[in-house]
Coordinates of C-alpha atoms and ligand atoms in Angstrom, one line a residue:
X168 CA 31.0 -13.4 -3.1
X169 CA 27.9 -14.6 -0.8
X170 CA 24.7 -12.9 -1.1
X171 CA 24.8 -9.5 -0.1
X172 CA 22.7 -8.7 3.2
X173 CA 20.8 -5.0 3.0
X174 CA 20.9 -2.8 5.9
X175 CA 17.1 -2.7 5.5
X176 CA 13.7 -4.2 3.1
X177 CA 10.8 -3.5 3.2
X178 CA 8.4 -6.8 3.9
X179 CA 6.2 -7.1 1.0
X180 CA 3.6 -10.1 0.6
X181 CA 0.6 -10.9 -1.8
X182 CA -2.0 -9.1 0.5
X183 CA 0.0 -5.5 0.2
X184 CA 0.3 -6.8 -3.9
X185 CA -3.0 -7.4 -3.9
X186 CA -4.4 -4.5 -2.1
X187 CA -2.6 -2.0 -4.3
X188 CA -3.7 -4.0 -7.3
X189 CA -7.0 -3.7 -5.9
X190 CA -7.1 0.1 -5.2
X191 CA -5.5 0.5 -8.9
X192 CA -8.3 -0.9 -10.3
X193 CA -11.0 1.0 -8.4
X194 CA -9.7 4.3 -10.3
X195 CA -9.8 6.8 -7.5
X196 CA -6.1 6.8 -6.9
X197 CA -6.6 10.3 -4.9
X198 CA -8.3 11.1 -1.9
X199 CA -10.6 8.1 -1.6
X200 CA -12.1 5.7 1.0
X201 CA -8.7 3.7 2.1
X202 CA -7.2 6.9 3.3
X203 CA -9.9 7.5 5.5
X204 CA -9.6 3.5 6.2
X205 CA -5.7 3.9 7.1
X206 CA -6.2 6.8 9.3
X207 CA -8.9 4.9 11.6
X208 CA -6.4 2.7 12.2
X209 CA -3.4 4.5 12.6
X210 CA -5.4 6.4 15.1
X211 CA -6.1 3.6 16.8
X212 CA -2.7 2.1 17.0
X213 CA -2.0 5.9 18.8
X214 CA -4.4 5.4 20.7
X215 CA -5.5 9.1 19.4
X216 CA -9.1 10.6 18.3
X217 CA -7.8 11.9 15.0
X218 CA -5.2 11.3 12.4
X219 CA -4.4 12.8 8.9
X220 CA -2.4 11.1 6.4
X221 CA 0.4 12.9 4.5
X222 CA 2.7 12.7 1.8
X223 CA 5.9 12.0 4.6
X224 CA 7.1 11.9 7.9
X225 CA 8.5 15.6 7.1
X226 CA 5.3 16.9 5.8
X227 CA 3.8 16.2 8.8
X228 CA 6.2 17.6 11.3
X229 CA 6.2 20.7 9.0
X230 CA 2.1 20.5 9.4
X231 CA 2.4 20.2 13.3
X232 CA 4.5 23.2 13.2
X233 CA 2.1 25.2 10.9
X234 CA -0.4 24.3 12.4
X235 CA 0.6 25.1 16.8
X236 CA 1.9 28.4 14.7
X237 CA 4.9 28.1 15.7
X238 CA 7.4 31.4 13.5
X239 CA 10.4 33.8 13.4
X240 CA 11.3 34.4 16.7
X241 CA 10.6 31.2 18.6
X242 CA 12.7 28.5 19.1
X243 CA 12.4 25.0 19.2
X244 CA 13.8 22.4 21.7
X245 CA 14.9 19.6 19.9
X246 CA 17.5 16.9 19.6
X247 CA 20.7 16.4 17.1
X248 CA 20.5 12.9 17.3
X249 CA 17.9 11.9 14.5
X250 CA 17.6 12.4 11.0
X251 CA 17.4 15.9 9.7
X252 CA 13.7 16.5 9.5
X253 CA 13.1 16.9 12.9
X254 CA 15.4 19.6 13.1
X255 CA 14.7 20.9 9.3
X256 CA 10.5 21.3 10.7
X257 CA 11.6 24.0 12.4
X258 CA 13.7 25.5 10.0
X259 CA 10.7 25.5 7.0
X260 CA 8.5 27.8 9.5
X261 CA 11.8 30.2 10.3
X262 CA 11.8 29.6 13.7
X263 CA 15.2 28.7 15.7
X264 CA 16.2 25.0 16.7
X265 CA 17.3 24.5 20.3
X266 CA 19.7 21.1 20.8
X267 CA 20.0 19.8 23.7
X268 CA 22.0 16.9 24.3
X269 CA 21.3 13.4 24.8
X270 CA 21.0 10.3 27.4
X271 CA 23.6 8.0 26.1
X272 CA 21.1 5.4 27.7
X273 CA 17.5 6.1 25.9
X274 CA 19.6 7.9 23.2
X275 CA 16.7 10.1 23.6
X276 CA 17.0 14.4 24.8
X277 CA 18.7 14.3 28.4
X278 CA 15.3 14.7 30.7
X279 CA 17.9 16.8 32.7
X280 CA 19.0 19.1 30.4
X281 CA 15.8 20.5 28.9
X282 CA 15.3 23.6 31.6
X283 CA 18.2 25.0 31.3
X284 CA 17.3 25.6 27.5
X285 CA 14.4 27.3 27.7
X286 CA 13.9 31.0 27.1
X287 CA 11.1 33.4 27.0
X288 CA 11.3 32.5 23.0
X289 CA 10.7 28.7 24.1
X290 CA 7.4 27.7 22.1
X291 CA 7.7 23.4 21.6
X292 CA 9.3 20.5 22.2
X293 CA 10.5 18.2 19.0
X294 CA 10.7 15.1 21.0
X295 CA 12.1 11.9 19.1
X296 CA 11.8 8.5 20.2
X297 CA 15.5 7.7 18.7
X298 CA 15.3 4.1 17.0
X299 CA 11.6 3.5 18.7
X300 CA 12.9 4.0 22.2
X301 CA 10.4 6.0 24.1
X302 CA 12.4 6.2 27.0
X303 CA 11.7 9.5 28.9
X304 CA 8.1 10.4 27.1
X305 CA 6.2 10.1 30.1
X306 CA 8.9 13.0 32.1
X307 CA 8.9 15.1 28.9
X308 CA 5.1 15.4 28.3
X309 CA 5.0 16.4 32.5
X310 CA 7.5 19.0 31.8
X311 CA 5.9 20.6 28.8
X312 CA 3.0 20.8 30.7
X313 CA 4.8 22.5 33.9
X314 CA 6.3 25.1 31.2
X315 CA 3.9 25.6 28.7
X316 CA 5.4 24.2 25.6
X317 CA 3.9 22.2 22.8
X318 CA 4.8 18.9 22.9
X319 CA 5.3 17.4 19.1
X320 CA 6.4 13.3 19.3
X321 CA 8.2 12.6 16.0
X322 CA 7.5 9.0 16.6
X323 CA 8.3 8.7 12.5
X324 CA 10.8 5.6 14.1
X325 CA 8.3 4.2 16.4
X326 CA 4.7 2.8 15.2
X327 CA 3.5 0.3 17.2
X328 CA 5.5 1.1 20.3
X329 CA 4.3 1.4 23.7
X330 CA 5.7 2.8 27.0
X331 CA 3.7 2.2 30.8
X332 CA 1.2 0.9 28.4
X333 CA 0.7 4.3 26.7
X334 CA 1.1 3.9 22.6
X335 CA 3.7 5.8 21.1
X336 CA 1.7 8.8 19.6
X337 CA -0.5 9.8 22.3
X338 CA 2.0 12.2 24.0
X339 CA 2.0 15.6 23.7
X340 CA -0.1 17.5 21.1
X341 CA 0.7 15.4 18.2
X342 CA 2.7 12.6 17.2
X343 CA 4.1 12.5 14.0
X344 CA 4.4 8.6 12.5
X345 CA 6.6 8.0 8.6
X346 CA 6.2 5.0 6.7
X347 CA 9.6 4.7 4.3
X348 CA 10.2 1.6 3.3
X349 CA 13.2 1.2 5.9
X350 CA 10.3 1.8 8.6
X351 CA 8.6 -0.8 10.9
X352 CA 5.3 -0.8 8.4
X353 CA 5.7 1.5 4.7
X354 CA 3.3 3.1 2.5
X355 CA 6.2 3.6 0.2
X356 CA 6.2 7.3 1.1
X357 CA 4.2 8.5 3.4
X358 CA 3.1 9.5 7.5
X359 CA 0.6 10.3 9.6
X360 CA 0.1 13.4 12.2
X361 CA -2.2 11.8 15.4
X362 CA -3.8 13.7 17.6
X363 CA -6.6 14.3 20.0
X364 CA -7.3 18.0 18.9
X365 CA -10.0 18.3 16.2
X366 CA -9.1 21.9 16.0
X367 CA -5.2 20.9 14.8
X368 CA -6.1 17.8 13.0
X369 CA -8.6 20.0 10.6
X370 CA -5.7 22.5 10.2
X371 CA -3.4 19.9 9.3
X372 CA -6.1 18.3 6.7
X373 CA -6.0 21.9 5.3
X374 CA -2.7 22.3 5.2
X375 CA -2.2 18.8 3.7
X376 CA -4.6 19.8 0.7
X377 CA -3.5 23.0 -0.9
X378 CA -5.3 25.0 2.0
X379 CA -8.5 24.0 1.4
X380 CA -11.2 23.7 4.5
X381 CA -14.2 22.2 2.6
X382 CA -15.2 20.3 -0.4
X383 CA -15.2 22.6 -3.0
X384 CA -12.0 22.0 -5.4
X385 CA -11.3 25.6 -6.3
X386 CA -11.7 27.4 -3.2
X387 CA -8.7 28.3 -1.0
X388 CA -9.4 29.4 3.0
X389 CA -5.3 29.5 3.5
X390 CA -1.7 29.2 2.5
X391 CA -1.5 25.0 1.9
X392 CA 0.8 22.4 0.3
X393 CA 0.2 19.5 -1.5
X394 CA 1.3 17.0 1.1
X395 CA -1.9 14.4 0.7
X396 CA -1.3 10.8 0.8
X397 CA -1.9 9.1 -2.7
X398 CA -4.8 6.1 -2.6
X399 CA -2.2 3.4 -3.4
X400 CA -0.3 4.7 -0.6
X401 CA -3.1 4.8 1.4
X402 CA -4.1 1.0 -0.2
X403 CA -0.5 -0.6 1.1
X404 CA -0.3 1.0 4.3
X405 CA -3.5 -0.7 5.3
X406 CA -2.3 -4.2 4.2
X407 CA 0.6 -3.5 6.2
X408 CA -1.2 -2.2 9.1
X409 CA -3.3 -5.2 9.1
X410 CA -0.7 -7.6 9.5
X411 CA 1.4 -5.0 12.6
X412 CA 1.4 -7.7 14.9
X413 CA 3.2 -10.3 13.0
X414 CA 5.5 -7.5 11.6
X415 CA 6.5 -6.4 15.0
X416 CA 6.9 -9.7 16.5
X417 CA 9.3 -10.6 13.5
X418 CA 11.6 -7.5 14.4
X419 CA 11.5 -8.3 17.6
X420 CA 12.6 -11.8 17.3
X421 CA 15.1 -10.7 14.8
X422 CA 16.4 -8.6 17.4
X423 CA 16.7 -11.0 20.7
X424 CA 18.7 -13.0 17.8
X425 CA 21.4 -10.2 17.3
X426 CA 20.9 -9.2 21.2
X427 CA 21.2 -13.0 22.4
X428 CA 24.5 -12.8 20.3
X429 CA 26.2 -10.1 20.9
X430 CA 25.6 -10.1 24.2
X431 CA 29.2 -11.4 25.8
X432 CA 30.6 -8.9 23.1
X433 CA 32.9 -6.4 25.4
X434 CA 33.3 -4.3 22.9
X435 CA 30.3 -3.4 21.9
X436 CA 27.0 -1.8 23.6
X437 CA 23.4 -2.9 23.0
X438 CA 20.5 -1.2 22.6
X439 CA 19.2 -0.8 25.9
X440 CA 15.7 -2.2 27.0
X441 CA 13.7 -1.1 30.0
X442 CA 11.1 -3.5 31.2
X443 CA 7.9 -1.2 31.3
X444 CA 8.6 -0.4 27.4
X445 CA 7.5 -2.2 24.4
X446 CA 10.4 -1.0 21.9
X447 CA 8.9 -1.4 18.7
X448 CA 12.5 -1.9 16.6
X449 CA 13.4 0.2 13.9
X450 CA 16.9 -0.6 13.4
X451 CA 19.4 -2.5 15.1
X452 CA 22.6 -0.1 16.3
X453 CA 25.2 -1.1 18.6
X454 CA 28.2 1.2 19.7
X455 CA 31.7 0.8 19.7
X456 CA 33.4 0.8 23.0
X457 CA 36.1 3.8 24.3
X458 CA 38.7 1.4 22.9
X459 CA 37.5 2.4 19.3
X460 CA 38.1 5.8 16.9
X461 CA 35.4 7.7 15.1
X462 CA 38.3 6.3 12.5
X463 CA 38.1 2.8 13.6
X464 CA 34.4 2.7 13.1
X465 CA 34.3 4.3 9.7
X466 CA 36.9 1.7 8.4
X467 CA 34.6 -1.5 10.3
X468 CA 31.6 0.0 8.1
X469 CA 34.0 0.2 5.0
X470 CA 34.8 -3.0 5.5
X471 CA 31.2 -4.5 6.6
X472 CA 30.2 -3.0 3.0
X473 CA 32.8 -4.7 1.3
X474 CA 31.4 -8.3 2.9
X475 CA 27.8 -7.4 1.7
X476 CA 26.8 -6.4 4.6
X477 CA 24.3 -3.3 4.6
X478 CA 25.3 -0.9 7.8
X479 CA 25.2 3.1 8.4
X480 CA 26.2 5.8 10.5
X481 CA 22.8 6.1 12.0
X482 CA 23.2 9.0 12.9
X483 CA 25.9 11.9 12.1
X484 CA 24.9 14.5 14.6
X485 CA 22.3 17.3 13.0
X486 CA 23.8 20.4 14.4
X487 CA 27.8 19.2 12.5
X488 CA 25.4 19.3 9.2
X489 CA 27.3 21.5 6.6
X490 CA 24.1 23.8 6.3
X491 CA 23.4 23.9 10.1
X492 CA 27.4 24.9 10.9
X493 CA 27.0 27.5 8.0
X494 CA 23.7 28.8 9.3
X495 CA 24.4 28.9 13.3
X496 CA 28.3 28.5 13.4
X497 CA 28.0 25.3 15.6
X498 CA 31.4 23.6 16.2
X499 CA 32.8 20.1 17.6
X500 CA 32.5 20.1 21.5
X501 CA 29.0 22.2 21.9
X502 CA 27.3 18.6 22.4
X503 CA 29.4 16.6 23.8
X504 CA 27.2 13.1 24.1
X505 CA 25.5 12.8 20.6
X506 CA 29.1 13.9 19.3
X507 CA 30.7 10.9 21.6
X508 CA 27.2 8.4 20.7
X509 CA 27.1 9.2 17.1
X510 CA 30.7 9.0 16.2
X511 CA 30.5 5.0 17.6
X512 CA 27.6 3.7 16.1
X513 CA 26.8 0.9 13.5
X514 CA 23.2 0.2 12.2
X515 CA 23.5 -3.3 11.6
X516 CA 21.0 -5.3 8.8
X517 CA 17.3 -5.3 10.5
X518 CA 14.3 -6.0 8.3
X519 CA 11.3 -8.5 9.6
X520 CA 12.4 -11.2 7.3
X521 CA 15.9 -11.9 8.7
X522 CA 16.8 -15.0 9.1
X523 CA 18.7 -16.3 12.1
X524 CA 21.9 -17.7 9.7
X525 CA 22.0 -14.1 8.1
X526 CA 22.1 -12.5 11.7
X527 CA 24.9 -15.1 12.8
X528 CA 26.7 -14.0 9.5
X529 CA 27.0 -10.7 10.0
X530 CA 27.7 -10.8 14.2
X531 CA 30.4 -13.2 12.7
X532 CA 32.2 -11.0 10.4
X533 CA 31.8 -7.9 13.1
X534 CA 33.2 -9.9 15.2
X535 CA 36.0 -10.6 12.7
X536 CA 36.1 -7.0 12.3
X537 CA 36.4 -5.8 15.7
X538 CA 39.3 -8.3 16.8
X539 CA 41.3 -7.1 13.5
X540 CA 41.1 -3.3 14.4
X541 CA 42.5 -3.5 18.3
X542 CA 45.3 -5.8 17.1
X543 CA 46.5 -3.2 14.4
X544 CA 49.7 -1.4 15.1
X545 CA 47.8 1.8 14.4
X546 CA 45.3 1.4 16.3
X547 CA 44.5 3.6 19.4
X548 CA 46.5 0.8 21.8
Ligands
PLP58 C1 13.1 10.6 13.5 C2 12.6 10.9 12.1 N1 12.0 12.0 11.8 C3 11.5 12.3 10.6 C4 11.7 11.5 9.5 C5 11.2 11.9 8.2 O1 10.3 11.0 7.6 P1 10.2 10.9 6.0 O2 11.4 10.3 5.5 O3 9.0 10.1 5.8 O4 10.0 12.3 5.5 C6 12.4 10.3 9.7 C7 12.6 9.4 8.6 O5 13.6 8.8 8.3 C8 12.9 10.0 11.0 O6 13.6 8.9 11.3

């Protein structure tokens, strides 16, 4: 069996060893200087006056929420396309996600489609910049201005974006970055809420921190959380901040590798780039073409897998979620894109440190893959 290829890694080097080695030893492994450190510079990277490390991406969507006050009886646009926690934010402060469906270009909410789904219960806008495409930011922060909504960016898949030369963060009221280890730059666990408000960042620092609005330890001005970013969190996000540019520039090289490859490939469609964007890559997804099953494509990632190749269903549709069709009755049909979209997609292997042979291996065997299932007698034709 050849070496297996994973669908992501982080990319780790002696500076982020060192730095965490470094802030070990200093023994203030909570709420200490790099914190402070990291959120200067993830502020910066925004382009934003403010930012406030947390525990997660999801932490910090559920701060942005807390903090606009957003409750029972308002509701939420959002999209079903993205991982559950920009849908779930909305959920933790009992107020009432609102899909709307989705460009099958940008992958991001359908610019057209928003108006028709707000209400007199319309608070905010969750707007996700699916796989680190901000296509359509500029539009929706116009139109929650026209309407009155808070605009929240989960840009958790996007640091170190940029769209008209605007950073990915700076739309809207807040922007919401997370750093897993399958995002562009990791702390491990860990995000960032950015934001030009002093007001909502100091909420969200109270929030973050058990609800506390000063120094003293034992004194409690509100309902908080525990969602603070550790020190060694704090210690590896700066090493990997530090080195953005040469992160970035890796993915994105990695990427015109598997784009420059697959591009003659009728069957499947590529992520789509816009020339006033700077798409800073999270993952690499391609979709299967209308001569493909939803079937087809779960046996071609079955059978990736069984080559050592890493790949996922990036991403099953929130609103088909078992406790979302429990919760709202939602059935197959109400959005007919991101059911079409997310029914074709492969997240291929991306990680910084891919090597061109490892990107030819897996285009190879996808390749291999694809040819097999529209010459089997059960397949669609
Ligand atoms: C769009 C989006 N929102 C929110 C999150 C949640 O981030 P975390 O896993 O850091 O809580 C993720 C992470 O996968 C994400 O991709």
């Amino acid at each position: 069996m050849t070496t297996p290829i994973p669908l992501s890694l982080p990319d780790i080097t002696q500076r982020e060893v060192d730095a965490v080695v470094d802030a070990l030893w200093s023994n203030t492994l909570s709420i200490g200087p790099r914190i402070e450190q990291f959120e200067r510079r993830c502020a910066e990277v925004a382009g934003r006056r403010f930012a406030v490390g947390v525990s997660s991406g999801t932490a910090g969507l559920h701060c942005a929420m807390l903090a606009e006050g957003i409750g029972p009886g308002d509701e939420v646009i959002t999209t079903s396309f993205s991982f559950v926690a920009s849908a779930n934010c909305i959920l933790f402060v009992g107020a009432k996600p609102v899909f709307v469906d989705i460009d099958p270009r940008t992958l991001n909410m359908d610019l057209g489609k928003i108006e028709s789904a707000i209400t007199k219960q319309t608070r905010a806008i969750v707007a996700v910049e699916t796989f680190g495409h901000p296509g359509g930011m500029v539009e929706l922060e116009l139109l929650a201005r026209k309407h009155g909504l808070t605009l929240i960016e989960d840009c958790c898949e996007g640091f170190g974006g940029r769209i008209d030369q605007r950073p990915i963060g700076s739309f809207g009221q807040a922007g919401i970055f997370g750093f897993h280890p399958n995002k562009q730059i990791t702390t491990g666990e860990g995000g960032m809420i950015v934001t030009d408000d002093e007001t909502f960042a100091d909420s969200c620092r109270a929030l973050r921190n058990q609800g506390r609005e000063g120094t003293a330890w034992l004194s409690h001005q509100r309902l908080g959380y525990n969602y603070r970013l550790g020190e060694l969190n704090a210690a590896l996000g700066l090493a990997q901040v530090g080195r953005l540019d040469e992160i970035l520039e890796n993915r994105r090289r990695v990427a015109n590798t598997y784009m420059r490859r697959l591009m003659t490939n009728r069957c499947l469609i590529l992520p789509t780039l816009d020339e006033h964007e700077l798409v800073s890559w999270f993952v690499f997804v391609v979709r299967l073409n209308d001569l493909f099953s939803p079937a087809n494509r779960d046996q071609i990632l079955g059978d990736l897998r069984d080559e050592g190749i890493g790949c996922n269903n990036y991403f099953p549709p929130i609103h088909l979620q078992p406790y979302m069709i429990e919760r709202f009755g939602f059935a197959p049909g109400v959005l007919p894109v991101t059911e079409y979209v997310a029914a074709r997609t492969i997240a291929l292997p991306f990680f910084s440190q891919m090597t061109e042979r490892q990107v030819m291996r897996v285009c190879d065997t996808l390749e291999q893959l694809l040819e097999k299932t529209l010459i089997k007698p059960n397949s669609r034709f």
